[in-house]
Short mmCIF file of C-alpha atoms in Angstrom, two decimals:
data_model
loop_
_atom_site.label_atom_id
_atom_site.label_comp_id
_atom_site.label_asym_id
_atom_site.label_seq_id
_atom_site.Cartn_x
_atom_site.Cartn_y
_atom_site.Cartn_z
CA MET A 8 -69.13 13.89 -16.68
CA ARG A 9 -69.30 17.62 -16.03
CA TYR A 10 -66.09 19.59 -16.15
CA ILE A 11 -65.50 22.48 -13.78
CA ILE A 12 -62.78 24.65 -15.09
CA ILE A 13 -61.13 26.34 -12.05
CA GLY A 14 -59.40 29.22 -13.81
CA ALA A 15 -60.81 29.85 -17.21
CA GLY A 16 -57.88 31.78 -18.60
CA ALA A 17 -55.56 30.72 -21.52
CA VAL A 18 -55.36 26.99 -20.78
CA GLY A 19 -58.57 26.58 -18.84
CA GLY A 20 -60.53 28.59 -21.31
CA ALA A 21 -59.14 26.69 -24.29
CA VAL A 22 -59.75 23.30 -22.70
CA GLY A 23 -63.21 24.16 -21.36
CA GLY A 24 -64.25 25.90 -24.63
CA ARG A 25 -63.19 22.96 -26.75
CA LEU A 26 -64.91 20.45 -24.43
CA ALA A 27 -68.12 22.42 -24.50
CA GLU A 28 -67.93 22.72 -28.33
CA ALA A 29 -67.67 18.91 -28.41
CA GLY A 30 -70.81 18.59 -26.47
CA GLN A 31 -69.47 18.20 -22.88
CA GLU A 32 -71.04 19.92 -19.96
CA VAL A 33 -68.64 22.61 -18.75
CA VAL A 34 -68.72 25.20 -15.92
CA LEU A 35 -66.21 28.06 -15.95
CA VAL A 36 -64.74 29.51 -12.79
CA GLY A 37 -63.45 33.03 -13.05
CA ARG A 38 -62.97 36.24 -11.17
CA GLY A 39 -62.88 39.98 -11.69
CA PRO A 40 -63.47 41.48 -15.08
CA HIS A 41 -62.82 38.18 -16.94
CA ARG A 42 -65.66 36.52 -14.98
CA ALA A 43 -68.00 39.55 -15.69
CA ALA A 44 -67.14 39.36 -19.42
CA LEU A 45 -67.70 35.57 -19.56
CA ALA A 46 -71.12 35.91 -17.83
CA GLU A 47 -72.21 38.90 -19.97
CA GLY A 48 -71.04 37.88 -23.33
CA GLY A 49 -69.84 34.26 -23.16
CA LEU A 50 -66.45 32.82 -23.81
CA ARG A 51 -64.99 34.09 -27.03
CA LEU A 52 -62.63 31.36 -28.10
CA ARG A 53 -60.55 32.33 -31.09
CA VAL A 54 -59.34 29.23 -33.01
CA PRO A 55 -58.14 28.57 -36.56
CA GLU A 56 -61.67 27.82 -37.60
CA GLY A 57 -62.89 31.28 -36.52
CA GLU A 58 -64.18 32.76 -33.33
CA LEU A 59 -66.55 30.65 -31.21
CA THR A 60 -68.90 32.27 -28.70
CA LEU A 61 -69.77 29.74 -25.92
CA ARG A 62 -72.33 30.75 -23.32
CA LEU A 63 -71.52 28.57 -20.39
CA PRO A 64 -72.32 28.71 -16.71
CA VAL A 65 -69.82 30.97 -14.92
CA VAL A 66 -69.26 30.95 -11.08
CA ALA A 67 -66.74 32.42 -8.62
CA GLY A 68 -66.74 29.48 -6.35
CA PRO A 69 -68.54 26.24 -5.33
CA GLY A 70 -71.16 28.06 -3.30
CA GLU A 71 -72.82 29.24 -6.47
CA LEU A 72 -73.32 25.67 -7.68
CA GLY A 73 -74.77 24.05 -4.66
CA PRO A 74 -73.61 20.48 -3.94
CA LEU A 75 -71.24 19.23 -6.47
CA ARG A 76 -72.24 16.17 -8.52
CA ALA A 77 -70.68 12.86 -8.10
CA ASP A 78 -69.75 12.86 -11.84
CA ASP A 79 -67.92 16.19 -11.65
CA VAL A 80 -64.28 16.54 -12.76
CA LEU A 81 -62.37 19.49 -11.36
CA VAL A 82 -59.70 20.96 -13.69
CA LEU A 83 -57.28 23.11 -11.84
CA ALA A 84 -55.96 25.64 -14.40
CA VAL A 85 -54.96 28.62 -12.36
CA LYS A 86 -51.36 29.70 -12.12
CA THR A 87 -49.48 27.73 -9.44
CA GLN A 88 -49.23 30.77 -7.15
CA ASP A 89 -53.08 30.66 -6.98
CA SER A 90 -53.31 26.93 -6.44
CA GLU A 91 -53.31 26.87 -2.65
CA ALA A 92 -56.30 29.33 -2.38
CA ALA A 93 -58.23 27.33 -5.05
CA LEU A 94 -57.65 24.06 -3.34
CA GLN A 95 -58.73 25.47 0.05
CA THR A 96 -61.94 26.78 -1.60
CA TRP A 97 -62.85 23.63 -3.56
CA GLY A 98 -61.49 20.80 -1.38
CA PRO A 99 -64.27 21.12 1.32
CA ALA A 100 -67.13 21.67 -1.16
CA PRO A 101 -69.92 19.15 -0.47
CA VAL A 102 -70.85 16.43 -3.02
CA GLU A 103 -74.34 15.01 -3.51
CA GLY A 104 -74.68 11.82 -1.63
CA GLY A 105 -72.19 12.79 1.05
CA GLY A 106 -68.53 13.62 1.42
CA THR A 107 -66.41 16.41 -0.07
CA ALA A 108 -64.74 17.17 -3.35
CA ALA A 109 -61.44 16.37 -1.87
CA GLU A 110 -62.70 12.99 -0.72
CA ARG A 111 -64.68 12.00 -3.87
CA LEU A 112 -63.88 13.87 -7.02
CA PRO A 113 -60.99 13.67 -9.48
CA LEU A 114 -58.75 16.75 -9.71
CA LEU A 115 -56.67 17.41 -12.82
CA CYS A 116 -53.71 19.81 -12.41
CA ALA A 117 -53.45 21.32 -15.96
CA GLN A 118 -50.68 23.81 -15.12
CA ASN A 119 -47.03 24.61 -15.74
CA GLY A 120 -44.55 23.33 -13.17
CA VAL A 121 -44.81 20.36 -10.75
CA GLU A 122 -45.71 21.89 -7.46
CA SER A 123 -49.54 22.08 -7.77
CA ARG A 124 -49.96 18.25 -7.98
CA ARG A 125 -48.04 17.99 -4.62
CA LEU A 126 -50.17 20.64 -3.03
CA ALA A 127 -53.33 18.91 -4.30
CA LEU A 128 -52.35 15.56 -2.90
CA ARG A 129 -52.33 16.99 0.53
CA ARG A 130 -56.07 17.47 0.22
CA PHE A 131 -57.48 15.36 -2.67
CA ARG A 132 -57.43 11.62 -2.87
CA GLN A 133 -57.61 11.51 -6.72
CA VAL A 134 -55.00 13.71 -8.27
CA TYR A 135 -54.00 13.63 -11.94
CA GLY A 136 -51.16 15.37 -13.63
CA VAL A 137 -51.48 16.94 -17.02
CA CYS A 138 -48.49 17.92 -19.16
CA VAL A 139 -49.87 20.91 -21.01
CA TRP A 140 -48.62 21.42 -24.55
CA LEU A 141 -51.25 24.10 -25.53
CA PRO A 142 -50.13 27.45 -26.89
CA SER A 143 -52.93 29.79 -25.89
CA THR A 144 -53.38 33.43 -24.99
CA HIS A 145 -55.57 35.33 -22.51
CA VAL A 146 -54.92 39.03 -22.25
CA GLU A 147 -58.46 40.43 -22.83
CA ALA A 148 -61.32 39.83 -20.48
CA GLY A 149 -63.74 37.20 -21.93
CA VAL A 150 -61.32 36.28 -24.76
CA VAL A 151 -58.98 33.27 -25.19
CA SER A 152 -57.00 32.45 -28.32
CA ALA A 153 -55.86 28.96 -29.16
CA PRO A 154 -54.13 29.34 -32.43
CA CYS A 155 -52.93 25.75 -33.27
CA ALA A 156 -53.89 23.17 -35.87
CA PRO A 157 -54.67 20.47 -36.73
CA LEU A 158 -54.82 19.91 -32.91
CA THR A 159 -55.44 22.62 -30.31
CA GLY A 160 -52.92 20.88 -28.04
CA ILE A 161 -51.45 17.64 -26.64
CA LEU A 162 -52.26 16.93 -23.03
CA HIS A 163 -50.40 13.88 -21.47
CA LEU A 164 -52.48 12.56 -18.52
CA GLY A 165 -51.78 10.25 -15.59
CA ARG A 166 -52.36 9.72 -11.99
CA HIS A 167 -50.13 11.46 -9.46
CA PRO A 168 -47.71 10.18 -8.23
CA HIS A 169 -47.90 7.47 -10.96
CA GLY A 170 -50.23 5.03 -12.71
CA THR A 171 -53.47 5.17 -14.74
CA ASP A 172 -57.09 4.24 -14.13
CA ASP A 173 -60.51 4.13 -15.76
CA THR A 174 -61.29 7.73 -14.73
CA VAL A 175 -58.28 9.22 -16.55
CA ARG A 176 -59.01 7.09 -19.63
CA ARG A 177 -62.60 8.46 -19.74
CA ILE A 178 -61.32 11.97 -19.43
CA ALA A 179 -58.75 11.34 -22.18
CA ALA A 180 -61.51 10.00 -24.45
CA ASP A 181 -63.52 13.27 -24.00
CA LEU A 182 -60.47 15.35 -24.74
CA GLU A 183 -59.76 13.30 -27.85
CA LYS A 184 -63.22 14.35 -29.17
CA ALA A 185 -62.39 18.00 -28.53
CA HIS A 186 -59.38 18.77 -30.77
CA PHE A 187 -56.78 17.43 -28.34
CA GLU A 188 -54.46 14.46 -28.35
CA ALA A 189 -54.54 13.02 -24.79
CA PRO A 190 -52.07 10.13 -24.22
CA VAL A 191 -52.59 8.30 -20.98
CA VAL A 192 -49.29 7.44 -19.43
CA PRO A 193 -48.10 5.92 -16.16
CA ASP A 194 -45.29 8.27 -15.79
CA VAL A 195 -46.78 11.64 -16.54
CA ALA A 196 -44.19 13.31 -14.27
CA ARG A 197 -41.51 12.65 -16.86
CA TRP A 198 -43.43 14.72 -19.36
CA GLN A 199 -44.13 17.46 -16.75
CA TYR A 200 -40.44 17.76 -15.87
CA ALA A 201 -39.48 18.03 -19.52
CA LYS A 202 -42.09 20.78 -19.90
CA LEU A 203 -40.61 22.47 -16.88
CA LEU A 204 -37.31 22.71 -18.63
CA SER A 205 -38.92 24.26 -21.69
CA ASN A 206 -40.75 26.66 -19.43
CA LEU A 207 -37.50 28.04 -17.91
CA GLY A 208 -37.44 30.52 -20.86
CA ASN A 209 -40.80 32.02 -19.87
CA ALA A 210 -39.09 34.48 -17.63
CA VAL A 211 -36.50 35.42 -20.26
CA GLU A 212 -39.40 36.24 -22.66
CA ALA A 213 -41.30 38.08 -19.91
CA VAL A 214 -38.56 40.48 -19.03
CA SER A 215 -36.75 40.87 -22.26
CA GLY A 216 -39.11 39.83 -25.09
CA PRO A 217 -38.98 36.98 -27.60
CA VAL A 218 -35.85 34.83 -27.50
CA ASP A 219 -34.63 35.72 -30.93
CA GLY A 220 -31.00 35.82 -32.13
CA PRO A 221 -27.84 34.00 -31.01
CA VAL A 222 -27.27 36.12 -27.81
CA ALA A 223 -30.65 35.32 -26.34
CA GLU A 224 -30.61 31.73 -27.49
CA ALA A 225 -27.17 31.20 -25.89
CA LEU A 226 -28.37 32.56 -22.61
CA LEU A 227 -31.50 30.36 -22.71
CA ALA A 228 -29.30 27.34 -23.39
CA ARG A 229 -27.30 28.08 -20.25
CA VAL A 230 -30.48 28.52 -18.20
CA ARG A 231 -31.80 25.13 -19.31
CA ALA A 232 -28.40 23.50 -18.80
CA GLU A 233 -28.71 24.53 -15.12
CA GLY A 234 -32.20 22.88 -15.12
CA THR A 235 -30.98 19.58 -16.54
CA ALA A 236 -28.03 19.55 -14.12
CA ALA A 237 -30.31 20.05 -11.16
CA LEU A 238 -32.84 17.38 -12.29
CA ASP A 239 -30.01 14.93 -12.96
CA ALA A 240 -28.51 15.60 -9.54
CA ALA A 241 -31.92 15.02 -7.95
CA GLY A 242 -32.30 11.74 -9.96
CA ILE A 243 -35.46 12.96 -11.59
CA GLY A 244 -36.25 11.59 -15.01
CA TYR A 245 -37.63 13.63 -17.94
CA VAL A 246 -38.58 12.96 -21.49
CA SER A 247 -35.83 13.80 -24.09
CA ALA A 248 -36.32 16.48 -26.59
CA GLU A 249 -36.21 13.87 -29.33
CA GLU A 250 -39.04 11.86 -27.74
CA GLN A 251 -41.05 15.07 -27.47
CA ARG A 252 -40.58 15.94 -31.05
CA ALA A 253 -41.47 12.43 -32.13
CA VAL A 254 -44.83 12.66 -30.33
CA ARG A 255 -45.77 16.16 -31.26
CA GLY A 256 -44.50 16.27 -34.84
CA ASP A 257 -46.51 18.89 -36.67
CA LYS A 258 -49.74 18.12 -34.89
CA VAL A 259 -49.71 21.48 -32.95
CA THR A 260 -48.71 24.15 -35.37
CA LEU A 261 -49.26 27.89 -34.84
CA VAL A 262 -51.65 29.50 -37.23
CA PRO A 263 -51.90 33.35 -37.44
CA LEU A 264 -55.43 34.41 -36.28
CA ASP A 265 -56.96 37.61 -37.53
CA GLY A 266 -57.01 40.22 -34.80
CA ALA A 267 -55.43 37.87 -32.26
CA PRO A 268 -51.56 38.31 -32.21
CA ARG A 269 -49.85 35.62 -30.20
CA GLY A 270 -47.88 38.00 -28.02
CA GLY A 271 -46.09 35.86 -25.53
CA GLY A 272 -46.29 32.85 -23.23
CA SER A 273 -47.94 32.53 -19.81
CA SER A 274 -45.50 34.66 -17.85
CA TRP A 275 -45.52 37.39 -20.51
CA GLN A 276 -49.33 37.35 -20.34
CA SER A 277 -49.32 37.80 -16.59
CA LEU A 278 -47.14 40.89 -16.93
CA SER A 279 -49.27 42.11 -19.86
CA ARG A 280 -52.38 41.89 -17.74
CA GLY A 281 -50.69 43.56 -14.80
CA VAL A 282 -51.98 40.92 -12.27
CA GLY A 283 -49.14 41.58 -9.81
CA THR A 284 -47.95 37.97 -9.61
CA ILE A 285 -46.08 35.55 -11.85
CA GLU A 286 -45.31 31.87 -11.86
CA ALA A 287 -41.45 32.12 -11.77
CA ASP A 288 -41.23 30.77 -8.20
CA TYR A 289 -42.50 27.48 -9.53
CA LEU A 290 -40.53 27.30 -12.80
CA ASN A 291 -37.05 28.88 -12.35
CA GLY A 292 -37.63 28.76 -8.61
CA GLU A 293 -38.22 24.91 -8.84
CA ILE A 294 -34.76 24.61 -10.28
CA ALA A 295 -33.27 26.85 -7.62
CA LEU A 296 -34.86 24.74 -5.01
CA LEU A 297 -33.50 21.49 -6.51
CA GLY A 298 -30.08 23.15 -6.88
CA ARG A 299 -29.96 24.05 -3.18
CA LEU A 300 -31.11 20.59 -2.10
CA HIS A 301 -28.54 18.86 -4.21
CA GLY A 302 -25.54 21.15 -4.29
CA VAL A 303 -25.96 22.36 -7.90
CA PRO A 304 -25.41 26.13 -8.59
CA THR A 305 -28.34 27.76 -10.36
CA PRO A 306 -27.34 31.51 -10.55
CA LEU A 307 -29.18 32.09 -13.87
CA ASN A 308 -32.50 30.58 -12.75
CA GLU A 309 -32.25 32.48 -9.38
CA LEU A 310 -31.64 35.72 -11.30
CA LEU A 311 -34.60 35.10 -13.62
CA GLN A 312 -36.86 34.25 -10.72
CA HIS A 313 -35.89 37.49 -9.06
CA LEU A 314 -36.33 39.66 -12.12
CA ALA A 315 -39.69 38.11 -13.06
CA ASN A 316 -41.01 38.64 -9.57
CA THR A 317 -39.75 42.25 -9.52
CA PHE A 318 -41.41 42.91 -12.92
CA ALA A 319 -44.76 41.49 -11.66
CA ARG A 320 -44.66 43.25 -8.26
CA GLU A 321 -43.82 46.59 -9.84
CA ARG A 322 -46.13 45.97 -12.78
CA ARG A 323 -43.40 46.75 -15.38
CA VAL A 324 -43.98 46.42 -19.04
CA PRO A 325 -43.19 42.94 -20.32
CA GLY A 326 -40.10 42.78 -22.53
CA SER A 327 -38.78 46.13 -21.29
CA LEU A 328 -35.35 44.97 -20.10
CA PRO A 329 -32.83 44.95 -23.01
CA VAL A 330 -31.38 41.57 -23.80
CA ALA A 331 -27.94 43.04 -23.54
CA GLU A 332 -28.61 44.16 -19.96
CA LEU A 333 -30.05 40.78 -19.06
CA VAL A 334 -26.97 39.06 -20.41
CA ARG A 335 -24.75 41.44 -18.40
CA LEU A 336 -26.69 40.64 -15.17
CA ALA A 337 -26.44 36.89 -16.06
CA GLU A 338 -22.69 37.15 -16.48
CA GLU A 339 -22.38 38.90 -13.14
CA ALA A 340 -24.54 36.25 -11.48
CA GLU A 341 -22.46 33.42 -12.97
CA ALA A 342 -19.14 35.08 -11.83
CA ALA A 343 -20.42 35.57 -8.40
CA ALA A 344 -21.43 31.98 -8.16
CA GLY A 345 -17.89 30.95 -9.06
#
């Protein structure tokens, strides 16, 4: 199978780079300065073993590839706010032998949140969810850091809305050869919703910096409590923290990389790169949506959604809102919600 990585940033670059290192055929899809750097100097993938330079085909869209192959696997790894445009671009792409990508090819949604798989299923017949547990960083054009060992990440896979098949098992086998653990599960949504709860802190980190100390930790606990209340009210199941710890253990442990500081998570990286958008609508905003649908107040997640979007739109420096000020705003939001 050939893997087409739509969005070769932190997650896509790490997955695509590791697959290519393991001998798989990989095409990277990028844009702007990152695409130019990938085409000129290759993907520089910084991992605990050192820096790998992987010279791979790089395109901006399907038109540069010609007809797609029947054995292609599309890996959607853009931020969710960019999913719709990517799906519109790749869905109608012709495939050798007839038909389109949406009709014939498997699409993996390797992203935070849960919305992209729903968007994809409107167009693609074969949609697979991926619960991405893969600490990685992309803040410099052409460079991706994946600083974990002994595994680069753990990627739970399954069909959307549920089930498994031979295709996802073949994909998992390729990932298992490429420094990943890739459990195939019939209920991947449970893992993705659990990851959603953990990602609710992305906005806290993005606007106020690392969640260190009892004040920030207490705020994050309240943010996640809103999330669990909304999921419970909606009747949505999610994997417990204990089950997650049992599966992950110490398999994905951060290792300091020379010249490649971790920085922050995906939302922090979006602000750091000044791209003008952020994924908060599909993380904290997902909880706000569920809260409105099921009568659960979610003032903290609504606040974080608003602040993260404001920071992105105004291209503010990540971490520049003091934690004390964020806590004050949170207390006001809670008081107003009653």
